[in-house]
Every structure is written in C-alpha cells, then in structure tokens.
Amino acid sequence: MKNFSTVVARAAAAALLACAAGASAQTPMPALSATAACSFRPDAPDKHVVVKGDTLWDISGSFLRNPWCWPQVWGMNRDEIRNPHWIYPGQTIWFDRARGRLSLQQPGSGGAGDGRGAPPLTRLSPQVRSEGLARDAVPAIPAGAIEPYLTQPLVVEADELAGAPRIAASQEGRVYLGEGDRVYVHGAIGGESVFQVFRPGATLTDPQTGLVVAHEAAFLGTVKLVKPAAPGVDVHTFQVVDTVQEMGVGDLLVPAPPTPVRNYMPHAPLQPIDGRVMSIYAGVTYAGQSQVVTVNRGTVDGLDVGAVLQLYHLGKTVADPRSRGFLGLGRQQLKLPDEQYGSLFIFRVFKNVSYGLVMQVTAPVQVGDVAKSPE
C-alpha cells in the first residue's frame, strides 16, 4: 500500500493539476460547473515551494486566474468534495508549461506526474482520515480568520427569535451569572440539552427589499440542561457551563450548532445567485481582505458552505454629457456597468443570511455591493 502522505499529497496536487488554458483532461461535474475559465495566469511562476502559512487559495492564485476554481478540474461529485485533499509544507508544486498542468514532479524528471495526458488521480475513501496529518496540512482558506465565527450564534432569524426560550429566573436571584450557577429557562427546548445564550443585537435589513431578515446576536456563553420541566412546573433547570460576557435574566437561548465544516472546497453556487452585501461584521463602514460580511442570501436561495461569489460595486447613473435638457434639468441618464473588484467565500449559511470571508479585493467592500455567481 502506498504511503498515506504520498497518496493524499497526489490527490491534493490534483486540485491544481491538469488545469490548462482552454482545456482540461477532466470533465467537471454539472454541480461544480461555472462559466469562469480555469486558466493559468500569464505571469505564473515555474514552481512554488509550500511553506507554513500557505493556503490552497493562495497557492492556486499564484498559478490560476481564478484561484477558487481548482476543484472543477477534479471532476468530483458533491460528496467527494467534502473529503480531505491535502498538501504539506516542504512540497514543491511545478508548472509544466509544455503540457499546461501542475505537478509534484519536476518537468522532465520522468516521475509519475511526467507522463502523457493527465496524471492518475488516486481517489480516497470517505472513511480515510489521519488527524495528525490533517493538523499539518495546508488549509483551503485562512482558518484563523473565520474560527470565531464558526460556533457562535452570529445570526438569529426572525422566526427563531420569536420562539427562542429565555432565562426567566436565576438561582438565589443573582443578577449576573457565572460558571456553575443554575438558571431557570422558560420556553420549548425541543429535546435539546446544550444551548448557547445570546442577546439580540443590530437588525440585518435586506438592502433590496428593506425587510428585516435577521438579528445579529451577541454570544454570552453556554448552558446545559440539568432537569426538564416537571408536570406543574413552568421552567427547565439549566447550569451555566461558561460565560464570555455577562449573562442574566431575559437573555435568550439557541441550540448549540453541530460541529462546523472545516474542510472547505470552493465551488460555484448550485444555482444563480444575485444578492447584496447586507452588513459588515463589527459595524464598520468598509471591509477589506480577510474580513467578514453578511449577504442577503442563504440556504433557501441555494447557497452552501464553500460557495464563491464575485463582488461588484453597483454601477452609477450619470448624466449624458450630450444631453442638455432644459436649464440643466431633465438630462438623459446613463447607467454604468457594475465593476467587479473581488471575491467572497461563503463559510457559514443560515436560512436567509450567509457569512462570507472577503478574498482578493482591489477596493473596499461596502454595504449594498453586489454579490453574485461567478461569470
């Protein structure tokens, strides 16, 4: 049996292999298809030595015009893209210009990646895992930039807010609660036992409809069920597990989310998306590289984790200089095109709202900017 690190390295290299301008030996699956060409940059280097701190996005971006499109050349289905395909610091990725592909073997060396046609792809079983190797592997995107956003209830949608259980009383009437304190919760808990406690924050308003679609949530801590409400009792008994902010009576509960997906594989949305940037996290006016924004599209619109959207500034409307009007009024207006300036990587999805990491921008992101499927 081949050494596991070699097998996953070759499978990872396939994420960057055989991607040529105008053609690929692999046929993309319809679920991953996109009109954006997966072609090489004209200034692509001859090689790249993988170092600690690299991401697959960064490595791909040094070779490809659209770094997010590397999975298209794999011909992978929707289940397979959830499996790990890793590369590691110290490996060298070579650009074989003669054959229009990338390889772990130096061109002309006669290695396994130097034969005619696309190099063989070793498919890994979904059951294969190695936690030690995974910790050393190069991530798809900067994991540290989104880690705090993966497990906290960043968004609470309107229907969840209306029915959320709440802390109705505390042990011995304490105003502020700490680890180990008991609290009494009123409301339906749906058989769940671990909850996150939050306090509703700013509203998230859809820039296109003007409707409030969700609320940002301030994460306060975690509580666990001690005893559900008995007959004749109106509240459930919980114990505070931990707190990150002051927690008290009136604060709301939401079930703790499942373990977040961290094996990200970028892809075009499953269906056309035309949304807007709804807010910039932390309430600032502009966002830049590796900052987090919300968009007004979610699972009901076909977005999922790993989807990539292109960012555009809305085209302005200007007066036609050849149209004089009357006394300067009523001049004919011209609509300018939307201007693309970056990409957005969707990493957490709710029903009507999604969070995305800003990637490769050439201008600041603003609320109201267009976020839509790659062209």
Coordinates of C-alpha atoms in Angstrom, one line a residue:
M1 CA 0.0 0.0 0.0
K2 CA 1.3 3.5 -0.8
N3 CA 2.4 5.7 2.0
F4 CA -0.7 7.7 3.1
S5 CA 1.0 11.1 3.0
T6 CA 2.1 10.4 -0.6
V7 CA -1.4 9.4 -1.6
V8 CA -3.1 12.4 -0.1
A9 CA -0.3 14.7 -1.5
R10 CA -1.0 13.4 -5.0
A11 CA -4.7 13.8 -4.5
A12 CA -4.2 17.3 -3.3
A13 CA -1.9 18.1 -6.2
A14 CA -4.8 17.1 -8.4
A15 CA -6.6 20.1 -7.1
L16 CA -4.0 22.1 -9.0
L17 CA -3.0 19.6 -11.7
A18 CA -4.0 19.4 -15.3
C19 CA -5.6 22.9 -15.3
A20 CA -4.8 24.4 -18.7
A21 CA -5.9 27.4 -20.6
G22 CA -8.8 26.4 -22.7
A23 CA -8.9 22.7 -21.9
S24 CA -8.8 20.1 -19.2
A25 CA -8.5 16.3 -19.3
Q26 CA -11.1 16.1 -16.6
T27 CA -14.8 16.9 -17.3
P28 CA -16.3 18.9 -14.5
M29 CA -19.5 17.6 -12.9
P30 CA -22.6 19.7 -13.6
A31 CA -22.9 20.6 -9.9
L32 CA -19.5 22.2 -10.0
S33 CA -19.6 23.8 -13.4
A34 CA -19.1 27.6 -13.8
T35 CA -18.5 29.8 -16.8
A36 CA -15.3 31.3 -15.3
A37 CA -12.3 29.9 -17.2
C38 CA -10.0 27.8 -15.0
S39 CA -6.9 29.1 -16.9
F40 CA -3.3 29.9 -16.0
R41 CA -2.1 33.4 -15.2
P42 CA 0.3 34.8 -17.9
D43 CA 2.8 35.5 -15.1
A44 CA 2.5 32.1 -13.4
P45 CA 5.8 31.0 -11.8
D46 CA 7.7 27.9 -12.7
K47 CA 7.3 26.4 -9.2
H48 CA 6.0 27.1 -5.7
V49 CA 7.5 25.7 -2.5
V50 CA 4.8 25.2 0.0
V51 CA 5.5 26.9 3.3
K52 CA 3.7 27.0 6.7
G53 CA 1.0 29.7 6.4
D54 CA 0.2 29.0 2.8
T55 CA -3.4 28.2 1.8
L56 CA -4.7 26.4 -1.2
W57 CA -6.4 29.6 -2.2
D58 CA -3.0 31.5 -2.1
I59 CA -1.1 28.7 -3.9
S60 CA -3.8 28.4 -6.6
G61 CA -3.9 32.2 -7.0
S62 CA -0.2 32.3 -7.9
F63 CA -0.9 30.0 -10.9
L64 CA -4.6 30.4 -11.8
R65 CA -6.6 33.4 -12.9
N66 CA -9.4 32.3 -10.6
P67 CA -7.9 30.5 -7.6
W68 CA -11.3 29.3 -6.3
C69 CA -11.9 27.1 -9.4
W70 CA -9.4 24.4 -8.8
P71 CA -12.0 21.7 -7.8
Q72 CA -13.6 22.0 -11.3
V73 CA -10.7 20.1 -12.9
W74 CA -11.1 17.2 -10.5
G75 CA -14.5 16.0 -11.9
M76 CA -15.6 15.4 -8.3
N77 CA -19.1 15.0 -7.1
R78 CA -20.8 16.8 -4.2
D79 CA -19.9 14.1 -1.7
E80 CA -16.3 13.7 -2.7
I81 CA -15.5 17.4 -2.3
R82 CA -16.2 17.0 1.4
N83 CA -13.2 14.6 1.8
P84 CA -9.8 16.0 2.6
H85 CA -7.3 16.6 -0.2
W86 CA -4.2 17.9 1.5
I87 CA -0.7 19.2 0.6
Y88 CA 2.0 20.0 3.1
P89 CA 4.8 22.5 3.8
G90 CA 8.0 21.5 2.1
Q91 CA 6.4 20.1 -1.1
T92 CA 7.2 21.8 -4.4
I93 CA 4.4 22.4 -7.0
W94 CA 5.8 22.6 -10.5
F95 CA 4.2 24.3 -13.5
D96 CA 4.7 22.0 -16.6
R97 CA 4.3 24.7 -19.3
A98 CA 4.7 22.2 -22.1
R99 CA 1.7 20.2 -21.1
G100 CA -0.2 23.0 -19.4
R101 CA -0.6 21.5 -15.9
L102 CA 0.9 21.4 -12.4
S103 CA 2.7 18.6 -10.8
L104 CA 4.6 17.4 -7.7
Q105 CA 7.2 16.1 -10.1
Q106 CA 9.7 18.5 -11.8
P107 CA 9.0 18.6 -15.6
G108 CA 11.4 16.3 -17.4
S109 CA 12.3 14.3 -14.3
G110 CA 10.4 11.2 -15.6
G111 CA 8.4 11.0 -12.4
A112 CA 4.8 9.7 -12.1
G113 CA 3.5 13.1 -12.9
D114 CA 5.5 13.4 -16.2
G115 CA 3.7 11.0 -18.5
R116 CA 1.5 12.0 -21.3
G117 CA -2.0 13.1 -20.5
A118 CA -3.3 14.0 -17.1
P119 CA -1.6 12.3 -14.1
P120 CA -3.6 9.5 -12.5
L121 CA -5.9 10.6 -9.6
T122 CA -6.0 8.3 -6.6
R123 CA -9.4 8.6 -5.0
L124 CA -9.5 8.4 -1.3
S125 CA -12.2 6.5 0.6
P126 CA -14.5 8.8 2.6
Q127 CA -13.5 6.8 5.7
V128 CA -9.8 7.6 5.4
R129 CA -8.7 10.1 8.0
S130 CA -5.5 11.0 9.8
E131 CA -5.8 13.7 12.4
G132 CA -2.0 14.1 12.7
L133 CA -1.6 14.8 9.0
A134 CA -4.7 17.0 8.9
R135 CA -3.2 19.3 11.5
D136 CA -0.1 19.8 9.4
A137 CA -1.9 20.2 6.1
V138 CA -2.3 23.4 4.2
P139 CA -5.8 24.8 4.7
A140 CA -8.1 25.9 1.8
I141 CA -8.5 29.4 3.3
P142 CA -7.1 31.3 6.3
A143 CA -8.8 29.2 9.0
G144 CA -7.9 31.7 11.8
A145 CA -9.8 34.5 10.1
I146 CA -13.2 32.6 10.5
E147 CA -12.7 30.4 13.5
P148 CA -14.5 32.7 15.9
Y149 CA -17.5 32.8 13.6
L150 CA -18.0 29.1 13.3
T151 CA -19.5 28.2 16.6
Q152 CA -21.1 31.3 17.9
P153 CA -24.8 32.2 17.1
L154 CA -23.9 35.2 14.8
V155 CA -27.3 35.4 13.3
V156 CA -30.7 34.7 14.7
E157 CA -33.5 34.9 12.1
A158 CA -36.9 36.4 12.8
D159 CA -38.8 33.1 13.3
E160 CA -36.1 31.8 15.7
L161 CA -36.1 35.0 17.7
A162 CA -39.9 34.8 18.3
G163 CA -39.8 31.3 19.6
A164 CA -36.5 31.3 21.5
P165 CA -36.6 30.1 25.1
R166 CA -35.3 32.6 27.6
I167 CA -33.8 32.8 31.1
A168 CA -36.7 33.6 33.4
A169 CA -35.0 33.4 36.8
S170 CA -31.7 32.7 38.4
Q171 CA -30.5 30.8 41.4
E172 CA -31.0 33.0 44.5
G173 CA -32.0 35.9 42.3
R174 CA -28.5 36.6 41.1
V175 CA -28.2 39.4 38.6
Y176 CA -25.1 38.2 36.9
L177 CA -24.4 34.6 36.3
G178 CA -21.1 32.7 36.2
E179 CA -19.9 29.1 35.7
G180 CA -21.7 26.6 37.7
D181 CA -24.7 28.8 38.5
R182 CA -28.2 27.4 38.0
V183 CA -30.8 29.2 35.8
Y184 CA -34.4 28.6 35.1
V185 CA -35.5 28.7 31.4
H186 CA -39.0 29.2 30.1
G187 CA -40.0 28.0 26.6
A188 CA -39.8 25.0 24.4
I189 CA -36.4 23.4 24.2
G190 CA -37.3 20.7 21.7
G191 CA -35.4 17.9 23.3
E192 CA -32.0 19.7 23.1
S193 CA -29.7 19.7 26.1
V194 CA -26.9 22.2 25.3
F195 CA -27.7 25.8 24.4
Q196 CA -25.8 28.9 23.6
V197 CA -27.0 32.1 25.3
F198 CA -27.3 35.2 23.3
R199 CA -28.6 38.8 23.3
P200 CA -30.2 40.2 20.1
G201 CA -28.1 43.0 18.6
A202 CA -28.3 45.0 15.4
T203 CA -31.0 44.2 12.9
L204 CA -30.0 42.9 9.5
T205 CA -32.0 44.6 6.8
D206 CA -32.2 43.3 3.2
P207 CA -30.9 46.2 1.0
Q208 CA -33.1 45.1 -1.9
T209 CA -36.4 44.7 0.0
G210 CA -36.0 46.8 3.0
L211 CA -37.2 44.0 5.2
V212 CA -35.6 42.9 8.5
V213 CA -34.5 39.3 7.8
A214 CA -32.4 38.6 11.0
H215 CA -30.7 40.0 14.0
E216 CA -27.0 39.8 14.8
A217 CA -26.5 38.1 18.2
A218 CA -24.1 38.8 21.0
F219 CA -22.8 35.5 22.2
L220 CA -22.8 35.3 26.0
G221 CA -21.9 31.7 26.9
T222 CA -23.2 28.2 27.1
V223 CA -25.7 26.4 29.4
K224 CA -26.7 22.7 29.7
L225 CA -29.9 21.1 30.8
V226 CA -30.0 19.7 34.3
K227 CA -33.7 18.9 34.6
P228 CA -36.6 19.4 32.2
A229 CA -39.8 21.0 33.5
A230 CA -41.8 18.5 35.5
P231 CA -45.6 18.4 35.5
G232 CA -46.9 21.6 37.2
V233 CA -43.6 23.4 36.7
D234 CA -43.2 26.1 34.1
V235 CA -39.4 26.2 33.7
H236 CA -36.5 23.9 32.9
T237 CA -33.4 23.9 35.1
F238 CA -30.1 24.6 33.4
Q239 CA -26.5 25.1 34.6
V240 CA -24.1 27.7 33.2
V241 CA -21.1 25.9 31.6
D242 CA -19.1 29.0 30.7
T243 CA -19.6 32.8 30.0
V244 CA -17.8 35.2 27.8
Q245 CA -20.0 38.2 28.6
E246 CA -22.4 39.0 31.5
M247 CA -25.4 36.7 31.3
G248 CA -28.7 37.4 33.1
V249 CA -32.5 37.1 33.2
G250 CA -34.1 37.9 29.9
D251 CA -31.3 36.6 27.7
L252 CA -32.3 34.1 25.0
L253 CA -31.2 30.5 24.1
V254 CA -30.5 28.8 20.8
P255 CA -29.4 25.1 20.5
A256 CA -25.6 24.7 20.1
P257 CA -24.8 24.2 16.4
P258 CA -23.3 20.9 15.1
T259 CA -19.6 20.6 14.6
P260 CA -18.8 23.1 11.9
V261 CA -17.4 22.0 8.5
R262 CA -13.7 23.0 8.2
N263 CA -12.8 21.0 5.1
Y264 CA -13.7 23.8 2.7
M265 CA -13.8 23.2 -1.0
P266 CA -14.7 26.3 -3.1
H267 CA -17.2 26.0 -5.9
A268 CA -19.7 28.0 -7.9
P269 CA -23.2 28.1 -6.3
L270 CA -25.6 25.4 -7.4
Q271 CA -27.9 28.0 -8.9
P272 CA -27.6 31.6 -10.0
I273 CA -27.2 34.0 -7.0
D274 CA -27.7 37.7 -7.2
G275 CA -27.5 39.2 -3.7
R276 CA -26.2 42.2 -1.8
V277 CA -23.8 42.8 1.0
M278 CA -26.1 43.3 4.0
S279 CA -23.7 44.2 6.8
I280 CA -20.0 44.3 7.7
Y281 CA -19.3 42.5 10.9
A282 CA -18.4 44.7 13.9
G283 CA -20.4 47.6 12.4
V284 CA -17.6 49.2 10.5
T285 CA -18.3 51.1 7.2
Y286 CA -15.8 49.3 5.0
A287 CA -14.3 45.8 4.8
G288 CA -11.1 44.6 3.3
Q289 CA -9.1 41.4 2.8
S290 CA -10.0 38.6 5.2
Q291 CA -12.8 40.5 6.9
V292 CA -16.3 39.0 7.4
V293 CA -19.5 40.3 5.8
T294 CA -23.1 39.1 5.6
V295 CA -25.1 38.7 2.3
N296 CA -28.9 38.6 1.9
R297 CA -29.0 35.0 0.5
G298 CA -29.0 31.7 2.3
T299 CA -30.0 28.0 2.0
V300 CA -33.4 28.8 0.6
D301 CA -31.6 30.5 -2.3
G302 CA -29.2 27.6 -3.0
L303 CA -26.1 28.8 -1.1
D304 CA -24.0 26.3 0.8
V305 CA -20.7 26.3 2.6
G306 CA -17.8 26.8 0.2
A307 CA -19.8 28.7 -2.5
V308 CA -17.8 31.6 -4.0
L309 CA -19.4 34.8 -5.1
Q310 CA -18.0 37.7 -7.0
L311 CA -18.2 41.2 -5.5
Y312 CA -19.2 44.2 -7.6
H313 CA -19.6 47.9 -6.9
L314 CA -23.0 48.9 -8.2
G315 CA -22.7 50.9 -11.5
K316 CA -23.5 54.6 -11.0
T317 CA -26.0 56.6 -13.0
V318 CA -24.6 59.7 -14.7
A319 CA -25.9 62.4 -16.9
D320 CA -25.3 62.0 -20.6
P321 CA -22.9 64.9 -21.4
R322 CA -24.5 65.2 -24.9
S323 CA -28.0 65.7 -23.3
R324 CA -28.6 69.3 -22.3
G325 CA -32.1 69.2 -21.0
F326 CA -33.9 72.4 -20.0
L327 CA -31.9 74.7 -17.9
G328 CA -29.7 71.8 -16.9
L329 CA -32.7 69.7 -15.8
G330 CA -34.1 66.6 -17.3
R331 CA -30.9 65.4 -18.8
Q332 CA -30.8 61.9 -20.1
Q333 CA -29.2 59.4 -17.7
L334 CA -26.7 56.7 -18.5
K335 CA -26.3 53.6 -16.4
L336 CA -22.7 52.5 -15.9
P337 CA -21.8 48.8 -15.5
D338 CA -21.2 47.1 -12.2
E339 CA -17.4 46.9 -11.5
Q340 CA -16.0 43.6 -10.2
Y341 CA -13.4 44.1 -7.5
G342 CA -13.1 40.8 -5.5
S343 CA -14.4 37.5 -4.3
L344 CA -16.4 36.3 -1.3
F345 CA -16.0 32.8 0.2
I346 CA -19.2 31.6 1.9
F347 CA -18.3 29.7 5.1
R348 CA -21.5 29.8 7.2
V349 CA -25.0 29.6 5.9
F350 CA -28.4 30.3 7.6
K351 CA -31.8 30.2 6.0
N352 CA -31.9 33.7 4.6
V353 CA -28.4 35.1 5.5
S354 CA -24.9 33.9 4.9
Y355 CA -21.5 34.9 6.2
G356 CA -18.6 35.2 3.8
L357 CA -14.9 35.9 4.0
V358 CA -13.6 38.7 1.8
M359 CA -11.0 37.4 -0.7
Q360 CA -8.7 39.2 -3.2
V361 CA -10.3 42.7 -3.2
T362 CA -8.9 45.6 -5.1
A363 CA -11.3 48.1 -3.4
P364 CA -13.1 48.3 0.0
V365 CA -16.3 46.4 0.4
Q366 CA -19.4 48.5 1.2
V367 CA -22.9 47.6 2.3
G368 CA -25.1 47.3 -0.8
D369 CA -22.4 46.0 -3.0
V370 CA -23.5 43.2 -5.4
A371 CA -22.5 39.6 -4.5
K372 CA -23.4 37.1 -7.3
S373 CA -22.4 33.9 -9.0
P374 CA -19.1 33.9 -10.9
E375 CA -19.3 34.8 -14.6

